[in-house]
Amino acid sequence: MITRDIEAFLAFARELAPDFGPPTACAAFLVAPDGFRLAEQSAQDNIYMADAGAFDAQRASMQHRDLQRAISTALPTICFAGDPATPDAVFPNNVFGTAAGRYIVGRMRHQVRQREAARDDIRGFFGGVLDYAEIDLSTQPHPCELTGALVIDRARGLGFCGLSERCDEEGARLMHEAFGLRATLLFDLAPGEYHTNVVLAVLAGRAAVVCPRGFADPVVPAAIAGLYAPHAVTCSEAEHAAFVGNCIALSHETVWMSADAGEALSPLHCRRLADAGFRVETVALDAIEAAGGSLRCCIGEIY
């Protein structure tokens, strides 16, 4: 099922058992922020990006190493070298995604990011080292920026796909098929929002973090929160702005977000995550957040 019909989606989703696959990844991959700077093309439709003067390449590199070191305590984490020709490559989950036995290459909207999809080393790792089958969406015309645009409940095989200039309906359909999902809900993001994973996270299939202002129709975030109630966090404006919605569960017990997001997270919402069985872990990423993404954007998941 792939639909905009919220009631039909909810009726189907509520009947699903959490038996689609592992709820969290078995490993992670990163791409180093080598040549970290403002990507002017990406800035055209990413309101979270700072001005060029706010980019600190040395600090970003140090924080990225801290990120790898930290999340390696939760799961095996490898890091590929960056490339000064691809300043956005620090957010690899938009370009490369995985499902059982296969890897997917996304179609990026901007040319500066399309270069990332051609990396032989990352393709070689998935295809040659892991022996995953390839599904290459990068050469077709419809933008589909993988787990930036598509938030996945891996336990139930559910997708939540926000449409914007970074993903159209056909791109959503292609991703739905590539990840082999049971059902995907389509909805429009609010004007100015570029990726779903900035305004929505599904945590190990049993909790959700929702930023209502990021959705064009307020009915959608309310419905998603209702699906995961009582373990749903509905973010305030301040939490949204601090990237609380850009968090990720890397194990059954841990939710990871940036230090600024953790600082903005209200005590009530921290308790709500604790009630769902999660401990909040944070890493300072303010330098990387200048590029318009946060912790979840940095992490490519290996299933």
Short mmCIF file of C-alpha atoms in Angstrom, two decimals, residues 3 12 17 35 60 82 86 89 97 112 136 184 188 213 215 221 234 254 257 265 271 291 294 298 301 303:
data_model
loop_
_atom_site.label_atom_id
_atom_site.label_comp_id
_atom_site.label_asym_id
_atom_site.label_seq_id
_atom_site.Cartn_x
_atom_site.Cartn_y
_atom_site.Cartn_z
CA THR A 3 -1.38 6.16 -0.19
CA PHE A 12 -3.67 -1.17 7.86
CA ALA A 17 2.92 -7.14 13.83
CA GLY A 35 36.22 20.14 2.47
CA ALA A 60 33.23 20.05 12.10
CA GLY A 82 35.08 12.87 2.34
CA THR A 86 30.97 17.03 -2.40
CA ALA A 89 28.54 14.15 1.67
CA GLY A 97 20.36 3.18 2.08
CA VAL A 112 26.48 18.80 -6.22
CA ASP A 136 20.22 2.13 -8.43
CA THR A 184 3.89 4.06 2.88
CA ASP A 188 3.29 17.22 1.84
CA ARG A 213 5.13 22.68 12.08
CA PHE A 215 3.89 19.25 7.92
CA PRO A 221 1.53 14.65 12.46
CA THR A 234 5.24 16.29 19.91
CA THR A 254 19.38 4.40 23.15
CA MET A 257 20.61 13.43 19.09
CA LEU A 265 14.47 18.56 24.83
CA ARG A 271 10.59 11.25 30.51
CA ALA A 291 25.19 22.65 6.98
CA SER A 294 22.08 17.11 12.42
CA CYS A 298 25.08 12.00 9.40
CA GLU A 301 22.27 2.60 8.56
CA TYR A 303 20.59 -3.55 7.82
#
